[in-house]
Short mmCIF file of C-alpha atoms in Angstrom, two decimals:
data_model
loop_
_atom_site.label_atom_id
_atom_site.label_comp_id
_atom_site.label_asym_id
_atom_site.label_seq_id
_atom_site.Cartn_x
_atom_site.Cartn_y
_atom_site.Cartn_z
CA MET E 1 -21.40 9.55 -7.90
CA THR E 2 -23.85 8.29 -5.32
CA GLN E 3 -22.75 6.83 -2.01
CA GLU E 4 -23.68 3.35 -3.22
CA GLU E 5 -21.48 3.71 -6.26
CA PHE E 6 -18.72 5.02 -4.06
CA LYS E 7 -19.04 2.03 -1.74
CA ASP E 8 -18.77 -0.32 -4.69
CA LEU E 9 -15.66 1.48 -5.81
CA PHE E 10 -14.24 1.20 -2.32
CA ASP E 11 -14.99 -2.53 -2.01
CA MET E 12 -13.45 -3.27 -5.35
CA HIS E 13 -10.25 -1.27 -5.04
CA PHE E 14 -9.45 -0.49 -1.44
CA ALA E 15 -7.46 -3.64 -0.74
CA PRO E 16 -5.13 -3.49 -3.74
CA VAL E 17 -4.51 0.22 -3.25
CA ARG E 18 -3.72 -0.25 0.40
CA ASN E 19 -1.44 -3.19 -0.33
CA TYR E 20 0.36 -1.12 -2.93
CA VAL E 21 1.13 1.64 -0.45
CA PHE E 22 2.26 -0.98 2.02
CA TYR E 23 4.73 -2.40 -0.48
CA ARG E 24 6.11 1.05 -0.93
CA SER E 25 6.14 2.14 2.68
CA GLY E 26 6.63 -1.09 4.56
CA ASN E 27 4.28 0.35 7.12
CA SER E 28 0.70 -0.85 7.42
CA ASP E 29 -0.50 2.19 9.37
CA VAL E 30 0.77 4.56 6.74
CA ALA E 31 -0.74 2.37 4.05
CA THR E 32 -4.18 2.45 5.65
CA ASP E 33 -4.10 6.20 6.20
CA ILE E 34 -3.05 6.93 2.68
CA ALA E 35 -5.51 4.51 1.10
CA GLN E 36 -8.29 6.10 3.11
CA GLU E 37 -7.22 9.57 2.08
CA THR E 38 -7.09 8.45 -1.54
CA PHE E 39 -10.73 7.44 -1.50
CA LEU E 40 -11.78 10.63 0.29
CA LYS E 41 -9.98 12.59 -2.43
CA ILE E 42 -11.89 10.76 -5.13
CA TRP E 43 -15.13 11.50 -3.33
CA GLU E 44 -14.36 15.20 -2.88
CA LYS E 45 -13.32 15.70 -6.45
CA GLN E 46 -16.21 13.69 -7.81
CA ASN E 47 -14.45 13.36 -11.09
CA ALA E 48 -16.74 11.65 -13.51
CA ILE E 49 -15.51 8.14 -13.03
CA GLN E 50 -14.47 6.38 -16.17
CA PRO E 51 -14.47 2.70 -15.22
CA GLU E 52 -11.47 1.85 -17.35
CA LYS E 53 -9.38 4.61 -15.84
CA VAL E 54 -10.40 4.58 -12.21
CA LYS E 55 -7.94 1.90 -11.16
CA GLY E 56 -4.95 3.76 -12.53
CA LEU E 57 -6.25 7.00 -11.06
CA LEU E 58 -6.50 5.50 -7.58
CA PHE E 59 -2.97 4.14 -7.72
CA LYS E 60 -1.72 7.46 -8.99
CA ILE E 61 -3.40 9.46 -6.22
CA ALA E 62 -2.19 6.99 -3.59
CA GLY E 63 1.35 7.14 -4.96
CA ASP E 64 1.38 10.94 -4.95
CA LEU E 65 -0.01 11.07 -1.44
CA PHE E 66 2.63 8.63 -0.29
CA VAL E 67 5.41 10.68 -1.82
CA SER E 68 4.28 13.85 -0.07
CA HIS E 69 3.80 11.91 3.15
CA TYR E 70 7.22 10.35 2.76
CA ARG E 71 8.76 13.78 2.44
CA LYS E 72 7.10 14.89 5.66
CA GLU E 73 8.22 12.03 7.81
CA LYS E 74 10.64 9.39 6.86
CA ARG E 75 9.53 6.21 8.51
CA SER E 76 11.63 3.09 8.34
CA PHE E 77 10.67 0.27 6.07
CA GLN E 78 9.76 -2.71 8.26
CA PHE E 79 7.93 -5.14 6.11
CA PHE E 80 7.96 -8.12 8.43
CA LYS E 81 6.78 -6.14 11.39
CA HIS E 82 3.47 -5.88 9.59
CA TYR E 83 3.59 -9.05 7.57
CA LEU E 84 2.90 -12.06 9.72
CA PHE E 85 3.17 -15.79 9.24
CA GLU E 86 1.21 -18.58 10.72
CA GLU E 87 3.09 -20.09 13.61
CA LYS E 88 4.54 -23.34 12.49
CA GLY E 89 5.11 -25.95 15.09
CA ASP E 90 8.47 -26.84 13.68
CA SER E 91 11.64 -27.57 15.50
CA PRO E 92 13.62 -24.70 17.06
CA GLU E 93 16.20 -25.15 14.33
CA ASP E 94 13.60 -24.63 11.68
CA ILE E 95 12.25 -21.55 13.43
CA PHE E 96 15.75 -20.17 13.72
CA ALA E 97 16.40 -20.78 10.03
CA PHE E 98 13.08 -19.19 9.16
CA ASN E 99 13.82 -16.08 11.20
CA GLN E 100 17.21 -15.81 9.57
CA LEU E 101 15.59 -15.98 6.18
CA LYS E 102 13.08 -13.32 7.23
CA GLU E 103 15.89 -11.03 8.29
CA THR E 104 17.71 -11.53 5.04
CA TYR E 105 14.57 -10.84 3.04
CA GLU E 106 13.91 -7.73 5.10
CA LYS E 107 17.38 -6.40 4.37
CA ALA E 108 16.98 -7.25 0.71
CA LEU E 109 13.60 -5.48 0.53
CA VAL E 110 14.91 -2.36 2.24
CA LYS E 111 17.77 -2.13 -0.22
CA MET E 112 15.67 -3.03 -3.23
CA PRO E 113 14.74 -0.04 -5.42
CA GLU E 114 11.18 0.94 -4.68
CA LYS E 115 9.90 0.40 -8.22
CA GLN E 116 11.18 -3.17 -8.25
CA ARG E 117 9.92 -3.84 -4.74
CA ILE E 118 6.35 -2.82 -5.53
CA VAL E 119 6.19 -5.10 -8.55
CA PHE E 120 7.90 -7.93 -6.71
CA LEU E 121 5.57 -7.82 -3.71
CA MET E 122 2.44 -7.44 -5.80
CA SER E 123 3.43 -10.51 -7.69
CA ARG E 124 4.58 -12.53 -4.72
CA VAL E 125 2.14 -11.60 -1.97
CA GLU E 126 -1.00 -11.24 -4.02
CA ASN E 127 -0.10 -13.59 -6.83
CA LEU E 128 -1.10 -10.95 -9.35
CA LYS E 129 -0.38 -11.54 -13.00
CA TYR E 130 2.03 -9.19 -14.77
CA LEU E 131 -0.83 -7.91 -16.87
CA GLU E 132 -2.85 -7.01 -13.78
CA ILE E 133 0.12 -5.25 -12.21
CA SER E 134 0.79 -3.32 -15.39
CA GLU E 135 -2.79 -2.08 -15.45
CA MET E 136 -2.73 -0.94 -11.85
CA LEU E 137 0.57 0.89 -12.12
CA GLY E 138 0.00 2.24 -15.60
CA LEU E 139 3.06 0.45 -16.96
CA SER E 140 3.65 -1.83 -19.89
CA VAL E 141 3.82 -5.58 -19.26
CA LYS E 142 7.40 -5.48 -20.54
CA ALA E 143 8.32 -2.93 -17.88
CA VAL E 144 6.76 -5.09 -15.17
CA GLU E 145 8.72 -8.10 -16.43
CA LYS E 146 11.91 -6.12 -16.44
CA ARG E 147 11.40 -4.85 -12.91
CA MET E 148 10.60 -8.37 -11.74
CA THR E 149 13.77 -9.74 -13.29
CA SER E 150 15.83 -7.00 -11.63
CA ALA E 151 14.12 -7.64 -8.30
CA LEU E 152 14.96 -11.33 -8.45
CA ALA E 153 18.56 -10.60 -9.36
CA HIS E 154 18.75 -8.22 -6.42
CA LEU E 155 17.31 -10.84 -4.10
CA ARG E 156 19.70 -13.48 -5.34
CA LEU E 157 22.59 -11.28 -4.44
CA PHE E 158 21.41 -10.99 -0.86
CA LEU E 159 20.52 -14.62 -0.40
CA MET E 160 23.83 -15.90 -1.69
CA LYS E 161 25.83 -13.91 0.82
CA MET M 1 20.60 -27.73 -16.37
CA ASP M 2 23.70 -26.77 -14.45
CA ASP M 3 23.96 -26.22 -10.76
CA LYS M 4 23.67 -22.49 -10.93
CA ASN M 5 20.33 -22.48 -12.74
CA LEU M 6 19.05 -25.09 -10.45
CA HIS M 7 19.89 -22.87 -7.56
CA ILE M 8 18.10 -19.89 -9.13
CA ASN M 9 14.93 -21.81 -9.83
CA ASN M 10 15.08 -23.06 -6.36
CA LEU M 11 15.36 -19.54 -5.07
CA GLU M 12 12.42 -18.33 -7.09
CA GLU M 13 10.24 -21.12 -5.84
CA LYS M 14 11.39 -20.50 -2.33
CA SER M 15 10.64 -16.79 -2.42
CA LYS M 16 7.25 -17.43 -3.98
CA ASP M 17 6.48 -19.86 -1.27
CA PHE M 18 7.76 -17.63 1.44
CA PHE M 19 5.89 -14.49 0.51
CA SER M 20 2.58 -16.08 -0.30
CA ASN M 21 2.39 -17.74 3.06
CA GLY M 22 2.05 -14.71 5.26
CA LYS M 23 -0.49 -11.98 5.46
CA ILE M 24 -0.39 -8.28 6.11
CA ASN M 25 -1.33 -7.42 9.64
CA TRP M 26 -3.71 -4.50 9.32
CA GLU M 27 -4.40 -2.52 12.46
CA ARG M 28 -7.70 -1.43 10.95
CA SER M 29 -9.90 -3.65 8.88
CA GLU M 30 -11.40 -2.60 5.61
CA ALA M 31 -14.79 -2.30 7.33
CA ASP M 32 -13.31 0.04 9.95
CA VAL M 33 -11.87 2.25 7.27
CA TRP M 34 -15.16 2.36 5.39
CA ALA M 35 -17.01 3.32 8.56
CA GLU M 36 -14.64 6.25 8.99
CA ILE M 37 -14.97 7.32 5.38
CA ALA M 38 -18.76 7.05 5.50
CA GLN M 39 -18.80 9.33 8.53
CA LYS M 40 -16.52 11.84 6.89
CA ILE M 41 -18.45 12.06 3.66
CA GLU M 42 -21.65 12.43 5.63
CA ASN M 43 -20.29 15.70 7.00
CA LYS M 44 -18.69 16.75 3.79
CA PRO M 45 -21.13 16.74 0.89
CA ALA M 46 -19.73 15.93 -2.49
CA GLY M 47 -18.03 18.81 -4.20
CA LYS M 48 -19.05 20.21 -7.50
CA ASN M 49 -18.61 18.07 -10.51
CA VAL M 50 -15.55 19.58 -12.06
CA SER M 51 -15.20 17.90 -15.38
CA ILE M 52 -12.13 18.19 -17.54
CA LEU M 53 -14.29 19.84 -20.18
CA SER M 54 -15.22 22.70 -17.85
CA GLN M 55 -11.52 23.18 -17.13
CA VAL M 56 -10.88 23.50 -20.84
CA VAL M 57 -13.75 25.97 -21.13
CA LYS M 58 -12.27 27.95 -18.26
CA TYR M 59 -8.91 28.22 -19.98
CA ALA M 60 -10.55 29.00 -23.28
CA ALA M 61 -12.58 31.76 -21.64
CA ALA M 62 -9.43 33.18 -20.09
CA ALA M 63 -7.68 33.07 -23.44
CA VAL M 64 -10.59 34.75 -25.19
CA LEU M 65 -10.78 37.44 -22.52
CA PHE M 66 -7.06 38.07 -22.87
CA LEU M 67 -7.42 38.29 -26.63
CA LEU M 68 -10.32 40.73 -26.35
CA LEU M 69 -8.35 42.90 -23.96
CA GLY M 70 -5.44 42.91 -26.36
CA LEU M 71 -7.70 43.72 -29.27
CA GLY M 72 -9.29 46.52 -27.25
CA ALA M 73 -5.88 47.94 -26.45
CA VAL M 74 -4.90 47.80 -30.13
CA THR M 75 -8.17 49.43 -31.13
CA PHE M 76 -7.64 52.09 -28.54
CA LEU M 77 -4.03 52.82 -29.29
CA TYR M 78 -3.68 52.24 -33.00
CA THR M 79 -3.27 55.66 -34.57
CA LYS M 80 -3.14 56.55 -38.21
CA SER M 81 -1.57 59.78 -39.22
CA ILE M 82 -1.69 61.46 -42.63
CA THR M 83 0.59 64.34 -43.46
CA SER M 84 0.75 66.44 -46.58
CA LEU M 85 4.24 67.63 -47.42
CA PRO M 86 5.03 71.17 -48.48
CA GLY M 87 3.81 71.71 -51.99
CA GLU M 88 1.40 68.82 -51.74
CA HIS M 89 -2.38 68.72 -51.48
CA LEU M 90 -3.85 65.53 -50.19
CA LEU M 91 -7.33 64.08 -49.97
CA ALA M 92 -7.67 61.93 -46.89
CA GLU M 93 -10.64 59.63 -46.64
CA LEU M 94 -11.86 58.67 -43.18
CA PRO M 95 -13.43 55.29 -42.37
CA ASP M 96 -17.01 56.58 -42.54
CA GLY M 97 -16.57 58.25 -45.91
CA SER M 98 -15.95 61.71 -44.52
CA THR M 99 -13.10 63.42 -46.29
CA VAL M 100 -10.43 65.92 -45.42
CA GLU M 101 -8.63 67.87 -48.08
CA LEU M 102 -5.29 68.74 -46.61
CA ASN M 103 -3.56 71.87 -47.68
CA ALA M 104 0.23 71.71 -47.91
CA GLY M 105 2.04 71.00 -44.64
CA SER M 106 -0.91 69.69 -42.63
CA THR M 107 -1.40 66.63 -40.49
CA ILE M 108 -4.37 64.65 -39.25
CA LYS M 109 -4.18 61.88 -36.70
CA TYR M 110 -7.00 59.53 -35.80
CA HIS M 111 -7.81 56.07 -34.47
CA PRO M 112 -9.17 54.13 -37.45
CA LEU M 113 -10.40 51.16 -35.43
CA LYS M 114 -12.13 53.35 -32.89
CA TRP M 115 -13.68 55.53 -35.59
CA ARG M 116 -17.04 53.79 -35.54
CA PHE M 117 -17.50 54.71 -31.89
CA GLU M 118 -15.78 58.04 -31.78
CA ARG M 119 -15.24 60.32 -34.73
CA LYS M 120 -12.40 62.37 -33.40
CA LEU M 121 -9.19 63.53 -34.95
CA THR M 122 -6.36 65.82 -34.08
CA PHE M 123 -5.42 68.31 -36.69
CA GLU M 124 -2.74 70.81 -37.50
CA GLY M 125 -2.52 72.93 -40.60
CA GLU M 126 -5.29 73.81 -42.98
CA GLY M 127 -7.96 71.50 -44.20
CA PHE M 128 -11.38 71.37 -45.70
CA PHE M 129 -13.65 68.87 -44.04
CA LYS M 130 -16.66 67.19 -45.58
CA VAL M 131 -18.34 65.29 -42.81
CA GLN M 132 -20.82 62.50 -43.36
CA LYS M 133 -23.97 62.74 -41.27
CA GLY M 134 -23.78 60.83 -38.04
CA GLU M 135 -22.81 61.08 -34.42
CA LYS M 136 -20.61 63.96 -33.38
CA PHE M 137 -17.42 64.58 -35.26
CA GLU M 138 -14.65 66.35 -33.46
CA VAL M 139 -11.53 68.07 -34.73
CA GLU M 140 -9.04 68.94 -32.06
CA SER M 141 -6.19 71.39 -32.55
CA GLU M 142 -3.86 73.05 -30.15
CA ASN M 143 -5.93 76.20 -29.95
CA GLY M 144 -9.47 74.98 -30.28
CA ILE M 145 -11.94 72.22 -30.93
CA THR M 146 -14.53 72.10 -33.69
CA ARG M 147 -17.49 69.83 -33.22
CA VAL M 148 -20.01 69.04 -35.90
CA LEU M 149 -22.77 66.66 -36.85
CA GLY M 150 -22.57 66.55 -40.62
CA THR M 151 -21.39 69.44 -42.69
CA SER M 152 -18.45 70.92 -44.51
CA PHE M 153 -16.05 73.44 -43.12
CA ASN M 154 -12.50 74.69 -43.34
CA ILE M 155 -10.05 74.84 -40.48
CA TYR M 156 -6.85 76.83 -40.40
CA ALA M 157 -4.81 75.84 -37.39
CA ARG M 158 -1.25 77.01 -37.69
CA ASN M 159 1.10 78.52 -35.16
CA ASN M 160 -1.15 80.50 -32.84
CA ASP M 161 -3.93 81.00 -35.35
CA TYR M 162 -7.17 79.07 -35.30
CA ARG M 163 -9.82 79.94 -37.89
CA VAL M 164 -12.88 77.98 -38.81
CA THR M 165 -15.11 78.71 -41.76
CA CYS M 166 -18.40 76.91 -42.10
CA LEU M 167 -19.66 76.22 -45.63
CA THR M 168 -22.72 74.09 -44.99
CA GLY M 169 -24.56 72.90 -41.91
CA VAL M 170 -23.66 73.98 -38.40
CA VAL M 171 -20.43 73.58 -36.49
CA LYS M 172 -19.53 74.34 -32.95
CA VAL M 173 -16.15 75.84 -32.17
CA ILE M 174 -14.74 75.63 -28.71
CA SER M 175 -11.70 77.57 -27.55
CA THR M 176 -9.17 76.22 -25.13
CA SER M 177 -10.71 78.46 -22.48
CA ASP M 178 -13.99 76.60 -23.08
CA GLU M 179 -15.76 79.46 -24.82
CA SER M 180 -17.87 78.23 -27.67
CA VAL M 181 -19.80 79.53 -30.64
CA LEU M 182 -22.20 77.95 -33.12
CA LEU M 183 -21.21 78.63 -36.68
CA GLN M 184 -23.86 78.73 -39.39
CA ALA M 185 -23.14 78.32 -43.08
CA ASN M 186 -20.98 81.09 -44.52
CA SER M 187 -19.79 82.33 -41.19
CA HIS M 188 -16.29 82.38 -39.88
CA VAL M 189 -14.63 82.46 -36.51
CA GLU M 190 -11.11 83.19 -35.44
CA ILE M 191 -9.64 82.61 -32.08
CA GLU M 192 -7.36 85.42 -31.11
CA LYS M 193 -5.64 85.33 -27.74
CA GLY M 194 -8.24 82.88 -26.51
CA GLU M 195 -11.15 85.04 -27.67
CA LEU M 196 -13.64 84.05 -30.32
CA ILE M 197 -14.23 86.60 -33.03
CA LEU M 198 -17.26 85.78 -35.16
CA LYS M 199 -17.79 87.04 -38.69
CA LYS M 200 -21.09 86.38 -40.42
CA ASP M 201 -21.73 86.46 -44.18
CA TYR M 202 -18.14 85.54 -44.76
CA ASN M 203 -16.92 84.85 -48.25
CA SER M 204 -16.27 81.26 -47.50
CA GLU M 205 -15.54 80.37 -51.11
CA LYS M 206 -12.36 82.39 -50.92
CA VAL M 207 -11.28 80.61 -47.77
CA VAL M 208 -11.39 77.30 -49.51
CA GLY M 209 -9.89 78.70 -52.72
CA TRP M 210 -6.76 76.77 -51.88
CA LYS M 211 -8.58 73.61 -52.86
CA ASN M 212 -8.56 74.85 -56.42
CA ASN M 213 -5.08 76.27 -56.08
CA LEU M 214 -6.36 79.80 -55.72
CA PHE M 215 -5.05 81.82 -52.83
CA TYR M 216 -6.98 84.83 -51.62
CA PHE M 217 -5.66 87.32 -49.12
CA SER M 218 -7.14 90.47 -47.78
CA GLY M 219 -5.45 92.37 -45.02
CA THR M 220 -3.27 89.37 -44.35
CA PRO M 221 0.10 89.92 -42.66
CA LEU M 222 2.90 89.49 -45.17
CA LYS M 223 4.51 86.84 -43.00
CA GLU M 224 1.46 84.64 -43.32
CA VAL M 225 1.35 85.10 -47.09
CA ILE M 226 5.02 84.20 -47.36
CA ASP M 227 4.49 81.14 -45.12
CA GLU M 228 1.73 80.00 -47.43
CA ILE M 229 3.96 80.39 -50.47
CA GLU M 230 6.67 78.42 -48.67
CA ARG M 231 4.22 75.61 -48.03
CA GLN M 232 2.67 75.59 -51.46
CA TYR M 233 5.94 75.52 -53.34
CA GLY M 234 8.09 73.72 -50.80
CA VAL M 235 10.66 76.46 -50.69
CA THR M 236 12.36 78.44 -47.93
CA ILE M 237 11.76 82.17 -47.82
CA GLN M 238 13.40 84.40 -45.28
CA ILE M 239 11.84 87.71 -44.56
CA GLN M 240 13.14 90.71 -42.65
CA PRO M 241 11.18 90.72 -39.38
CA GLU M 242 10.18 94.37 -39.73
CA LEU M 243 8.22 93.41 -42.85
CA ASN M 244 6.21 90.70 -41.08
CA ASN M 245 3.16 92.75 -40.27
CA ARG M 246 2.63 94.65 -43.48
CA ASN M 247 -0.76 93.70 -44.77
CA PHE M 248 -1.22 92.14 -48.13
CA ALA M 249 -4.35 91.98 -50.24
CA GLY M 250 -4.50 90.08 -53.46
CA ASN M 251 -4.68 86.64 -54.84
CA PHE M 252 -2.63 84.31 -56.91
CA PRO M 253 -3.17 80.95 -58.54
CA LYS M 254 -0.68 78.17 -58.07
CA LYS M 255 -0.27 77.65 -61.78
CA TYR M 256 2.42 80.34 -61.75
CA ASN M 257 5.83 79.31 -60.52
CA VAL M 258 7.24 80.49 -57.23
CA GLU M 259 9.30 83.34 -58.68
CA GLU M 260 6.37 84.71 -60.65
CA VAL M 261 4.24 84.68 -57.51
CA LEU M 262 6.96 86.27 -55.40
CA ASP M 263 7.44 88.88 -58.08
CA PHE M 264 3.71 89.67 -58.01
CA VAL M 265 3.54 89.87 -54.22
CA CYS M 266 6.71 91.90 -53.93
CA LYS M 267 5.64 94.43 -56.51
CA THR M 268 2.39 95.20 -54.68
CA MET M 269 4.22 95.43 -51.37
CA ALA M 270 7.11 97.55 -52.62
CA VAL M 271 9.68 95.00 -51.53
CA LYS M 272 12.00 92.79 -53.53
CA PHE M 273 13.15 89.21 -53.33
CA VAL M 274 16.67 87.95 -53.77
CA LYS M 275 17.40 84.40 -54.75
CA GLN M 276 19.99 83.01 -52.35
CA SER M 277 20.27 79.54 -53.83
CA GLU M 278 18.00 76.90 -55.28
CA ASN M 279 14.66 77.20 -53.45
CA VAL M 280 15.94 79.72 -50.93
CA TYR M 281 14.84 83.34 -51.16
CA LEU M 282 15.25 86.46 -49.09
CA ILE M 283 12.75 89.28 -49.02
CA VAL M 284 14.10 92.73 -48.27
CA GLU M 285 12.91 96.31 -48.40
CA LYS M 286 13.32 97.88 -51.78
CA SER M 287 16.07 100.47 -51.37
#
């Protein structure tokens, strides 16, 4: 793999890999570090890159790195600390309601099983199709659907309280 | 649609709306990260291309090596042993076509798989060897070693006796004290108390008479003659110890039965044998 090829690989896949780790960790710093390490690993190993498998491989490496990182230091999941919204010039009531909603979502995301959360955030934040998610995570589309359904049920529970 | 479903759809839309409106706040941009990576890989050249295939080859090589080691161990340790029972003559063929005729009550042991590289056997008893030409051929007994290239010879290695008679070719006999002698055709050597006693122009035909079931003795201690009869007929013969060292000269063929032979030996030696039970005899002084 030449450096040019490596750069192409990076441009194509860095963002989704980093997002994925963010959905798992709820920490953008951790996500960046791990995504960076993932690409360095690929470069060091220089495995003959099979285009149809590279995406899955990247997600797998990133996932493994996150797990070993997670074991080392347990950082709290704080999605909305790193996920920002455009300021809306709405009334104070609206802002209050919005912040309440954010808090509820945060609680729901923390409690949500990780597998569901990843699928849910990939779908919601990036608007990825189930097929795309299934390819990245090496799952079947059915499994993605199932996780999504569970995630929504989980969310519903929190929002109705 | 009832109220509940309406609420759910509402929720789904709301969450979709909510989450797609924000963006992740990255402390470092993608370009920053790439700059760091580019710097790191500049210092660290790409590693070797380790393909999955080479991994497989590595394991295969390890497996083959292991197998070879195992095979080597088997080759090294696998021992074949051939024993002739009392009363039995046996022709043992060795892997290279050399043969050993085993007199009754004799044993050879060798490594069949190693034979191609090392013609070596351990031997006890009496045997006539016909050795195919080739690399050295070694016969090891407790009291001596006989080393040859390609020849025929007879070895008698029983109790403390070690006698080698060469019929054709040349053999080398080595005592346990590392003395050695080259034996030409029709010569004979005995090791007695670690010393080699060479006899040239030996009547080697008589030595190997046993092959044709003819047993020749001249000046042989009676005990040895009796032991030979025991082996040839598979019987037990007790002998008064004071008779052990009387010398016997004579010969007998195996075609006679054990009592006829004993009768013949006893008559010449002025002793008599008493039958104790089936296949058990006692030899005593004639009173």
